[in-house]
mmCIF file of C-alpha atoms in Angstrom:
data_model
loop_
_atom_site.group_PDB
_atom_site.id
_atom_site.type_symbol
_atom_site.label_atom_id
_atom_site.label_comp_id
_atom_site.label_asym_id
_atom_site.label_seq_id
_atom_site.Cartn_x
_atom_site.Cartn_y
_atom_site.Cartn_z
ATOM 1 C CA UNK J 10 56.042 -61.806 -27.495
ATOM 2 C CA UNK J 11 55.753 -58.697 -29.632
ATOM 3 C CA UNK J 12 52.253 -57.967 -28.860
ATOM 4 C CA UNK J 13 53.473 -58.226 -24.651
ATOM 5 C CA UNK J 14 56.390 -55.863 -25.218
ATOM 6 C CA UNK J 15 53.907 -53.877 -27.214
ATOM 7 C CA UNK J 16 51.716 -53.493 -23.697
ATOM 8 C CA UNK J 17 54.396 -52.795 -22.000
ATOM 9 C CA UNK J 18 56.067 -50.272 -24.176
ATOM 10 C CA UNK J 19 51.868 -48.378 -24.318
ATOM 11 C CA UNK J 20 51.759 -48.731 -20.196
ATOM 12 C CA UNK J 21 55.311 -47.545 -19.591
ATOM 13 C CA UNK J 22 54.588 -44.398 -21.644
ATOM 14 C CA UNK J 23 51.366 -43.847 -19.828
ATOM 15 C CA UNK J 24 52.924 -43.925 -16.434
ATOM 16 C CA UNK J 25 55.599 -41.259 -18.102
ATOM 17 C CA UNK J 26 52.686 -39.287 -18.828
ATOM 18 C CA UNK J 27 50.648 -39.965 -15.664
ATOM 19 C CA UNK J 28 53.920 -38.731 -13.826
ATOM 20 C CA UNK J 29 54.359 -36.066 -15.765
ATOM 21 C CA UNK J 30 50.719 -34.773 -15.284
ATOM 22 C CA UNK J 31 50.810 -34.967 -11.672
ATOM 23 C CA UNK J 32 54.462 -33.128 -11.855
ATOM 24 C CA UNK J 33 52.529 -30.430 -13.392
ATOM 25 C CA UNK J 34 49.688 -30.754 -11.397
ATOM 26 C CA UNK J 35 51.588 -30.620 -8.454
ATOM 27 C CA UNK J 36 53.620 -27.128 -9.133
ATOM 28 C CA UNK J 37 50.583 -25.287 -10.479
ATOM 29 C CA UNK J 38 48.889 -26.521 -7.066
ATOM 30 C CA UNK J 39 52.062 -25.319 -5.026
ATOM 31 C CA UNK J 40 51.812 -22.380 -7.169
ATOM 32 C CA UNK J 41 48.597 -21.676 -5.968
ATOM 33 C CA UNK J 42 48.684 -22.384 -2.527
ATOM 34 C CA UNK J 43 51.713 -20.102 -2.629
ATOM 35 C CA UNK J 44 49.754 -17.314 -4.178
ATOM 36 C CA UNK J 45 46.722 -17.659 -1.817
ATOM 37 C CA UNK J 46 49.206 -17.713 1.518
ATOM 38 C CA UNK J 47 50.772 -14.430 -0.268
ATOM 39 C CA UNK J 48 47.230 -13.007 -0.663
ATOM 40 C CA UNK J 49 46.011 -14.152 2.844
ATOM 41 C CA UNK J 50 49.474 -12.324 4.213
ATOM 42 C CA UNK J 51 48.546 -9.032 2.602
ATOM 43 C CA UNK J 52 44.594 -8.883 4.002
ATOM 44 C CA UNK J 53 46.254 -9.679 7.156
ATOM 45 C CA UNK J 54 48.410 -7.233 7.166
ATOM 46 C CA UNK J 55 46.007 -4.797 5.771
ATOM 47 C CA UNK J 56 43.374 -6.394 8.276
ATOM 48 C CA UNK J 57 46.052 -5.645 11.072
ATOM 49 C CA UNK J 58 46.588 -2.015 9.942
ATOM 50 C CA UNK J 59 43.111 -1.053 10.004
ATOM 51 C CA UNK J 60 42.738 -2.303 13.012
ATOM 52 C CA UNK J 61 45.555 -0.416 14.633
ATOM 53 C CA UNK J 62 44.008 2.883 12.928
ATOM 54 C CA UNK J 63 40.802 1.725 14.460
ATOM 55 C CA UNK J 64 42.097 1.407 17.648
ATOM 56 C CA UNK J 65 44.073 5.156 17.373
ATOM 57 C CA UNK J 66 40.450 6.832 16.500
ATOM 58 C CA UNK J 67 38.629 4.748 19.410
ATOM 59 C CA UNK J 68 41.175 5.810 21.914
ATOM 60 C CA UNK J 69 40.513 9.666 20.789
ATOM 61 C CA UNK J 70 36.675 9.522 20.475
ATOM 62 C CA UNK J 71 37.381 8.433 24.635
ATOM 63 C CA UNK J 72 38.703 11.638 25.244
ATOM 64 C CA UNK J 73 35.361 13.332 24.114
ATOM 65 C CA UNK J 74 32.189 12.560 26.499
ATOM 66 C CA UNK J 75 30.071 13.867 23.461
ATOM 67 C CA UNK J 76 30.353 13.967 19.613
ATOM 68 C CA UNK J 77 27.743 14.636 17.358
ATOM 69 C CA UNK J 78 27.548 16.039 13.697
ATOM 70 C CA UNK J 79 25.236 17.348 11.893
ATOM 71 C CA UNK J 80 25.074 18.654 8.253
ATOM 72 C CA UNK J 81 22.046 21.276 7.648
ATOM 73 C CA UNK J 82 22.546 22.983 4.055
ATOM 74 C CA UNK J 83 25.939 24.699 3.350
ATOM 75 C CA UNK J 84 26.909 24.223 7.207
ATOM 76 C CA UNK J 85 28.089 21.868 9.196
ATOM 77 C CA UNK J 86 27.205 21.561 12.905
ATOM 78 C CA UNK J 87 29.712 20.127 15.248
ATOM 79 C CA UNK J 88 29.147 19.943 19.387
ATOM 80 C CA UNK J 89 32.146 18.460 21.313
ATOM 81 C CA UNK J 90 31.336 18.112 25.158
ATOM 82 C CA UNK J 91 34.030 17.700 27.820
ATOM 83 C CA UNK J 92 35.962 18.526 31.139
ATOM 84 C CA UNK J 93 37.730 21.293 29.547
ATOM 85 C CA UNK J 94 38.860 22.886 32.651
ATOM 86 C CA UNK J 95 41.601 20.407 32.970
ATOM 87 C CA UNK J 96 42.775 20.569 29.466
ATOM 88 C CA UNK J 97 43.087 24.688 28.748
ATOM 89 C CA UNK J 98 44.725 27.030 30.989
ATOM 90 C CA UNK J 99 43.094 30.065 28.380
ATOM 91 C CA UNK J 100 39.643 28.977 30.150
ATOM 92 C CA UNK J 101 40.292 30.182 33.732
ATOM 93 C CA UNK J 102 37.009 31.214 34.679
ATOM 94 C CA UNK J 103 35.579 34.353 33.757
ATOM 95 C CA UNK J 104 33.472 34.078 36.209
ATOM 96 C CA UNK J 105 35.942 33.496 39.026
ATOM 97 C CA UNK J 106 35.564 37.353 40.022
ATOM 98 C CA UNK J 107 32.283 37.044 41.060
ATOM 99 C CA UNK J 108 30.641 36.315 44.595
ATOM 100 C CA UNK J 109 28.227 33.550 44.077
ATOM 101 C CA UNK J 110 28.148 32.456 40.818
ATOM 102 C CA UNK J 111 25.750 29.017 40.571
ATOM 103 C CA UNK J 112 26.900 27.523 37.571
ATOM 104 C CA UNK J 113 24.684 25.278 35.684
ATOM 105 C CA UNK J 114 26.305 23.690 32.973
ATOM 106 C CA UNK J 115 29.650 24.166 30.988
ATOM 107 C CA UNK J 116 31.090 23.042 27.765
ATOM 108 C CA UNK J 117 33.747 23.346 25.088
ATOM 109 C CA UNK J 118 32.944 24.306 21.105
ATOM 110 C CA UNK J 119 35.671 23.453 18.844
ATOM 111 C CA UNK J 120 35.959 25.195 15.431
ATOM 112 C CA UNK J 121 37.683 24.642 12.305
ATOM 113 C CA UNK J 122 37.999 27.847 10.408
ATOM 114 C CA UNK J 123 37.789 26.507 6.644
ATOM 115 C CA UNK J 124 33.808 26.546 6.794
ATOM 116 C CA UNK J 125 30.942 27.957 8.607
ATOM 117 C CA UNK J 126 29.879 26.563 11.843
ATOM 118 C CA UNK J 127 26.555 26.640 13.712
ATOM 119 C CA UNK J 128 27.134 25.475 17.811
ATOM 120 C CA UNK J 129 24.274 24.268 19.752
ATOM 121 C CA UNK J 130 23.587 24.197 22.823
ATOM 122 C CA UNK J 131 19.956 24.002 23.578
ATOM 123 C CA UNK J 132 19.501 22.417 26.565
ATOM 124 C CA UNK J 133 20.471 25.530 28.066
ATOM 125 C CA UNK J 134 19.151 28.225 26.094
ATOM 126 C CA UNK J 135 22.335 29.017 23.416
ATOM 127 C CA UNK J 136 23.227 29.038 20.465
ATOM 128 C CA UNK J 137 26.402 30.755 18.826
ATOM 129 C CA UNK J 138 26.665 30.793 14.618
ATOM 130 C CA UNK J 139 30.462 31.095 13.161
ATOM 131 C CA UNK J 140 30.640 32.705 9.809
ATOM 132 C CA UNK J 141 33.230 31.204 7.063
ATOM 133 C CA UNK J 142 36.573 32.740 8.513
ATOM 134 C CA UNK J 143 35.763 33.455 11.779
ATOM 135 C CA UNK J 144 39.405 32.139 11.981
ATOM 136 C CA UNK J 145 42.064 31.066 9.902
ATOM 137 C CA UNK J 146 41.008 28.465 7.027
ATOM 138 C CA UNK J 147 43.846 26.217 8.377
ATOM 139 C CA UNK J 148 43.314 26.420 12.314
ATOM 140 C CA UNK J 149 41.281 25.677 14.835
ATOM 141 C CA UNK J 150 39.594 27.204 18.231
ATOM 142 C CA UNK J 151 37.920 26.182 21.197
ATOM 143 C CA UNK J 152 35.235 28.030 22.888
ATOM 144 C CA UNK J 153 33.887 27.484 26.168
ATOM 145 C CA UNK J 154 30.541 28.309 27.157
ATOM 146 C CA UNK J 155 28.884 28.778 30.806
ATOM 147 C CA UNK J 156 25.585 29.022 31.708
ATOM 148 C CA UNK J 157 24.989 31.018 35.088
ATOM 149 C CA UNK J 158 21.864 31.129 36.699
ATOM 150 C CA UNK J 159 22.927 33.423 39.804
ATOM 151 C CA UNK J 160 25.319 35.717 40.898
ATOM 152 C CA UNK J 161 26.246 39.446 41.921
ATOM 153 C CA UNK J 162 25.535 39.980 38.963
ATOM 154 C CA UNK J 163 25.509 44.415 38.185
ATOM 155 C CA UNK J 164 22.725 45.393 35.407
ATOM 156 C CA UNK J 165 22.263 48.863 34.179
ATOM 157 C CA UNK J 166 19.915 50.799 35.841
ATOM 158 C CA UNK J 167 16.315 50.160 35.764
ATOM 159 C CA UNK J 168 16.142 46.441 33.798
ATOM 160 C CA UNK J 169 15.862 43.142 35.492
ATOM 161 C CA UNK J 170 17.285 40.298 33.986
ATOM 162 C CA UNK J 171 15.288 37.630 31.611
ATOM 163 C CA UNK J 172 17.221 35.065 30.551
ATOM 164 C CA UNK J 173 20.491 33.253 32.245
ATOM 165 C CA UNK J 174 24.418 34.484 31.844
ATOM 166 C CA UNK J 175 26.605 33.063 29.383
ATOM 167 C CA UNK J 176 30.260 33.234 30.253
ATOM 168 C CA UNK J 177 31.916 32.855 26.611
ATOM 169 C CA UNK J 178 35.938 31.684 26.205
ATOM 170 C CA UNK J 179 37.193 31.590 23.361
ATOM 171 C CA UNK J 180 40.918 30.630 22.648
ATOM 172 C CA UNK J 181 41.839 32.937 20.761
ATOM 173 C CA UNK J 182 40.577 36.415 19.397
ATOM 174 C CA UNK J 183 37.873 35.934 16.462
ATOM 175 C CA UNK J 184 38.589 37.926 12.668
ATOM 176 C CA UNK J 185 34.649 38.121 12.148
ATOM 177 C CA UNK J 186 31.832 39.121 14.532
ATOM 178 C CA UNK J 187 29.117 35.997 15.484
ATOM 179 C CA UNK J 188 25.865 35.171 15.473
ATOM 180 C CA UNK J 189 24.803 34.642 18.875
ATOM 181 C CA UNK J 190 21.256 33.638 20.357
ATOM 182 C CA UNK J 191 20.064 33.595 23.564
ATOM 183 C CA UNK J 192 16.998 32.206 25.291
ATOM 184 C CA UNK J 193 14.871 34.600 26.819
ATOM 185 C CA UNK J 194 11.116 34.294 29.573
ATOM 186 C CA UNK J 195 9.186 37.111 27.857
ATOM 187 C CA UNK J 196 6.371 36.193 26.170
ATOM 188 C CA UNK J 197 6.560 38.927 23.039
ATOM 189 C CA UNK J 198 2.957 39.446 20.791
ATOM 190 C CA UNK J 199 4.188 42.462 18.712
ATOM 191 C CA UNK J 200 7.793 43.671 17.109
ATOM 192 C CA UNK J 201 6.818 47.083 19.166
ATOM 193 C CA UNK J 202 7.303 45.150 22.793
ATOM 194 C CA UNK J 203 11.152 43.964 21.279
ATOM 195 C CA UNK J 204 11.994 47.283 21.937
ATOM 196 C CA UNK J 205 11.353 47.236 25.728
ATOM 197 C CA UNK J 206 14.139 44.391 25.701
ATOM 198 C CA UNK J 207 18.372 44.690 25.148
ATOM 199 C CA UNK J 208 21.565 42.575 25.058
ATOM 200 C CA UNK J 209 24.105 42.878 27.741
ATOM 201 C CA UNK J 210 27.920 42.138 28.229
ATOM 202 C CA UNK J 211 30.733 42.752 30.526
ATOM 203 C CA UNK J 212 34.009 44.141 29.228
ATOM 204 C CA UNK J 213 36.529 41.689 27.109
ATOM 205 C CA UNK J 214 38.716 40.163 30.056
ATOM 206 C CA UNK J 215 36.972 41.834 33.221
ATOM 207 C CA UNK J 216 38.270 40.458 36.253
ATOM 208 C CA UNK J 217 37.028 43.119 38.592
ATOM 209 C CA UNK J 218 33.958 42.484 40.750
ATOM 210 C CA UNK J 219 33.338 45.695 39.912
ATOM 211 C CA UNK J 220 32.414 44.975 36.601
ATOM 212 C CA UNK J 221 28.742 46.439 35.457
ATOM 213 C CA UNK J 222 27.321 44.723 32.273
ATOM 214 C CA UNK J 223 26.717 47.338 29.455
ATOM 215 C CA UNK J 224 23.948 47.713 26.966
ATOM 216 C CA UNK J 225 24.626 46.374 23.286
ATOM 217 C CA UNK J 226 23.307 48.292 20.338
ATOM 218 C CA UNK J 227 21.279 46.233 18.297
ATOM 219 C CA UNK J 228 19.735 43.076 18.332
ATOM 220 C CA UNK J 229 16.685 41.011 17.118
ATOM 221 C CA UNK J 230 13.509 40.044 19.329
ATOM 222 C CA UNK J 231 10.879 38.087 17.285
ATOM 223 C CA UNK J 232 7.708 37.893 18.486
ATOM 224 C CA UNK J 233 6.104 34.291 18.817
ATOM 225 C CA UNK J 234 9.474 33.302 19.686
ATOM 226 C CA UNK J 235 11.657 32.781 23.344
ATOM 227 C CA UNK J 236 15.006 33.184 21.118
ATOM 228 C CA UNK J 237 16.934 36.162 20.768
ATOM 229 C CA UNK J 238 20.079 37.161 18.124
ATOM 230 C CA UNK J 239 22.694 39.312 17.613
ATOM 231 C CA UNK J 240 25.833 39.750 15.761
ATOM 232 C CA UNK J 241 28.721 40.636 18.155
ATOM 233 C CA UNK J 242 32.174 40.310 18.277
ATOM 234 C CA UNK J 243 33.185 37.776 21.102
ATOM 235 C CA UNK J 244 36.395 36.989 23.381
ATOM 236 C CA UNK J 245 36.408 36.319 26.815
ATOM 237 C CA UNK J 246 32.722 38.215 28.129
ATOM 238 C CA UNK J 247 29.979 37.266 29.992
ATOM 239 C CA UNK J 248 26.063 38.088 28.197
ATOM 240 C CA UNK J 249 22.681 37.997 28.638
ATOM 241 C CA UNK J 250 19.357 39.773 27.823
ATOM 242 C CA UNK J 251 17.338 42.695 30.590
ATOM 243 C CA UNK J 252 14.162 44.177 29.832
ATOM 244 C CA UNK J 253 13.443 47.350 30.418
ATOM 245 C CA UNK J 254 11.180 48.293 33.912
ATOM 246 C CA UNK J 255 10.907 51.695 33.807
ATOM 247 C CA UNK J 256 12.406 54.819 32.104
ATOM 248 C CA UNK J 257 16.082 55.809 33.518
ATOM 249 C CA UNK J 258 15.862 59.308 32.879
ATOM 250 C CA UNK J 259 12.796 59.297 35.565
ATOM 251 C CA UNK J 260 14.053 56.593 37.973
ATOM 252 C CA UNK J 261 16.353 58.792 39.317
ATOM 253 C CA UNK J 262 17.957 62.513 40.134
ATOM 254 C CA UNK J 263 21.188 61.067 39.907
ATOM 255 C CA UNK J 264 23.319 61.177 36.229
ATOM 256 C CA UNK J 265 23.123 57.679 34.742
ATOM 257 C CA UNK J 266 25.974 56.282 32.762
ATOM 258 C CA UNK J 267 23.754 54.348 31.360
ATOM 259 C CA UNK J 268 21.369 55.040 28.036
ATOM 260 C CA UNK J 269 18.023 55.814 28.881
ATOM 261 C CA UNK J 270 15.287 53.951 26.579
ATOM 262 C CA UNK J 271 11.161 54.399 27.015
ATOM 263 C CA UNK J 272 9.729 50.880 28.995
ATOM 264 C CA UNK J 273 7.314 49.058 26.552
ATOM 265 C CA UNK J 274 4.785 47.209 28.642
ATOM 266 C CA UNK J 275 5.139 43.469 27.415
ATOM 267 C CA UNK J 276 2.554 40.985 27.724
ATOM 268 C CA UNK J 277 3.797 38.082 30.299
ATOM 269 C CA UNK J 278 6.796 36.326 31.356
ATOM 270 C CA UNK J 279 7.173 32.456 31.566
ATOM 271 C CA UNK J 280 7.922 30.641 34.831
ATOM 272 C CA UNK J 281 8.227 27.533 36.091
ATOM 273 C CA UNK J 282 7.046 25.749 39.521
ATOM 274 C CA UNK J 283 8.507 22.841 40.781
ATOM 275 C CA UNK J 284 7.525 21.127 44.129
ATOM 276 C CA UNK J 285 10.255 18.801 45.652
ATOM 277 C CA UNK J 286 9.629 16.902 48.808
ATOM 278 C CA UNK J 287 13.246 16.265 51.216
ATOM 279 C CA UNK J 288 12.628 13.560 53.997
ATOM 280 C CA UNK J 289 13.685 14.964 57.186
ATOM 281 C CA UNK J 290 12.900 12.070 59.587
ATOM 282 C CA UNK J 291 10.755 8.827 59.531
ATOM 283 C CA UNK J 292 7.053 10.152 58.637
ATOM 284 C CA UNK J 293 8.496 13.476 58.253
ATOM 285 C CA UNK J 294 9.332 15.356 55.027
ATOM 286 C CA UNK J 295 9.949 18.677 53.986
ATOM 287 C CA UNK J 296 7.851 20.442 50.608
ATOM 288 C CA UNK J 297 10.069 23.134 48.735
ATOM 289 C CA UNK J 298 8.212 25.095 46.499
ATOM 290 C CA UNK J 299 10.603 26.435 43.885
ATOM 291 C CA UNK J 300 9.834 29.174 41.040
ATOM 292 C CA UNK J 301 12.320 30.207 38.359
ATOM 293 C CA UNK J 302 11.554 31.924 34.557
ATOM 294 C CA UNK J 303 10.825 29.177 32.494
ATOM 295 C CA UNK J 304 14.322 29.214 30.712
ATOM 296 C CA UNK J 305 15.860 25.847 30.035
ATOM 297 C CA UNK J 306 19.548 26.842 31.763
ATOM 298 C CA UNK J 307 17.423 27.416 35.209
ATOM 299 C CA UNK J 308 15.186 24.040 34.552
ATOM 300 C CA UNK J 309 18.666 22.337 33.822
ATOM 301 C CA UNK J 310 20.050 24.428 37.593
ATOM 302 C CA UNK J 311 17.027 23.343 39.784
ATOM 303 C CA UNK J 312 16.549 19.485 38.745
ATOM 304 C CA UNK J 313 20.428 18.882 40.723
ATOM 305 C CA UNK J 314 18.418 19.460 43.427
ATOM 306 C CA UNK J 315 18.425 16.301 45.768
ATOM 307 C CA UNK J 316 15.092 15.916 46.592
ATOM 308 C CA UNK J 317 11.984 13.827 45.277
ATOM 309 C CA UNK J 318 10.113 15.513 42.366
ATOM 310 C CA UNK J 319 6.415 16.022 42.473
ATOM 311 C CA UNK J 320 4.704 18.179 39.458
ATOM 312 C CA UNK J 321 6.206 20.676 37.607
ATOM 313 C CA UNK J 322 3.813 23.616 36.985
ATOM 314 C CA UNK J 323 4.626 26.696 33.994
ATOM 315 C CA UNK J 324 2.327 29.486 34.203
ATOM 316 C CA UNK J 325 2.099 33.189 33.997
ATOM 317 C CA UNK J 326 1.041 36.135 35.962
ATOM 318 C CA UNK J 327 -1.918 37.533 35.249
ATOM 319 C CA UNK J 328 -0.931 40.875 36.989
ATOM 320 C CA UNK J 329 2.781 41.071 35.818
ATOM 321 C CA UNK J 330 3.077 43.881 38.464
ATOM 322 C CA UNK J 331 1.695 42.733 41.193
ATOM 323 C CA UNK J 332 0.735 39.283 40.511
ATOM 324 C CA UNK J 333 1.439 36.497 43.243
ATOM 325 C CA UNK J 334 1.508 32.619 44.088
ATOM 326 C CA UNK J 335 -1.421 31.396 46.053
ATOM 327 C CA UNK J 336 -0.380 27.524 47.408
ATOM 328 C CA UNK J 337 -3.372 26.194 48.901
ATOM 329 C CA UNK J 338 -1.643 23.002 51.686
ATOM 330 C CA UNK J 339 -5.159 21.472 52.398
ATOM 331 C CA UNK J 340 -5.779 17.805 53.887
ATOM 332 C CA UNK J 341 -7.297 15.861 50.922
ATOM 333 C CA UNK J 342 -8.946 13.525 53.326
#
């Protein structure tokens, strides 16, 4: 009898102590689960916050048709693309003066002033370069750009156009003059022939039709190269580049307003041919022979047109005087 209440005294303390372990088992377990549901609360919550910020950036990024940045050395490059017409009422039109004005393509530049900026916009021949506080380190400013391919356009005497017009619009006035670059046709072998070229603007806020375009001092024309710079201060103007075709002193008896510079016989322009075929009826079609400088605002202009491309063809004139097109229409059969 002793050694059975013996057994039983052993097995009732090991089912104390089996209770008590799973007792203890049991709250570290609920202890656990507790802290993971805690945890799993807080990702999700952080998860859900994320998400939301996300969702906020996504929803801007849709109000811009085209973002990209860039980082080259000790500036940053930053294009932003979109309708700005509807957004700015600073941007009506400089161009809205003028008769005629074939627009080829238009965009917005934003700015922050706290660094230096380079804004490209090569597809159509420009390129503007914003020096560290162009504005104030703190704010920022939007500049529109258009490239204009045609117009009534008024050039000082005795130069003819070689590059398109750049309508610039900025928001507000700049503290520091820019870097600005424009695309030009001439084909330059020698610093000597950059002379027979110049910058031209309108006057800050012209809204006449009136308005000539004016020669700007300075300027740098590379040879080897179809790019153009100068620094200018910038607002709400339209530029673009003229070379000089003869000497305005001897062009005419009249007194020019305009300065009179010797003409420096460059080499060649470039030009571009394109041939487009329009369908007029069944079996019959329509060839347009089209021939604009080779500048990429006037390639970007022509290739709205709605027709069926055939070859595009860049050349020179031999004969920049009197040099001419030749199209021979012969039946290859």
């Amino acid at each position: 009898n002793e050694q059975v209440e013996e057994l039983q005294s052993m097995l009732e303390m090991k089912e104390g102590r089996m209770k008590e372990l799973e007792t203890q088992l049991t709250g570290k377990l609920h202890d656990e689960l507790q802290s993971l549901q805690t945890t799993i609360v807080n990702k999700t919550t952080q998860m859900e916050t994320k998400l939301k910020s996300l969702n906020l950036q996504m929803e801007e990024f849709k109000r811009i048709e085209d973002v990209k940045i860039f980082s080259s050395h000790d500036s940053e490059v930053i294009k932003y693309q979109r309708d700005a017409a509807v957004q700015f009422s600073y941007m009506v039109p400089v161009t809205d003066h003028l008769d005629g004005v074939h627009v080829a393509g238009e965009t917005l530049f934003l700015i922050q002033g706290d660094k230096p900026q380079s804004l490209n916009w090569e597809e159509y021949g420009f390129k503007l370069h914003f020096p560290q506080g162009t504005i104030s380190p703190s704010d920022t400013c939007e500049v529109v750009v258009k490239a204009l391919v045609g117009g009534k356009f008024q050039f000082p005497k005795g130069t003819e156009l070689v590059s398109a017009v750049y309508a610039v619009s900025c928001a507000k006035k700049l503290l520091k003059p820019v870097e600005m670059e424009i695309q030009h046709c001439v084909i330059l072998t020698n610093e000597e022939q950059g002379k027979g070229l110049s910058f031209v603007s309108t006057p800050e806020n012209c809204q006449d039709q009136s308005c000539n375009f004016e020669f700007v001092e300075g300027g740098m024309f590379y040879p080897g190269k179809r790019y153009a710079s100068i620094q200018q201060n910038i607002y709400n103007c339209e530029n673009g580049i003229v070379e000089y075709t003869y000497d305005q002193d001897e062009s005419s008896g009249e007194e020019d307003t305009v300065k009179a510079k010797p003409q420096v016989e460059t080499d060649k322009r470039h030009y571009t041919g394109q041939i487009y075929y329009i369908r007029k009826g069944y079996n019959r079609w329509q060839m347009k022979f089209i021939v604009v400088r080779d500048i990429d605002a006037f390639m970007k202009y022509v290739s709205t047109i709605d027709a069926e491309e055939d070859e595009v063809i860049r050349f020179t004139f031999q004969d920049p005087v009197n040099g001419y097109i030749e199209l021979v229409l012969a039946d290859m059969e």
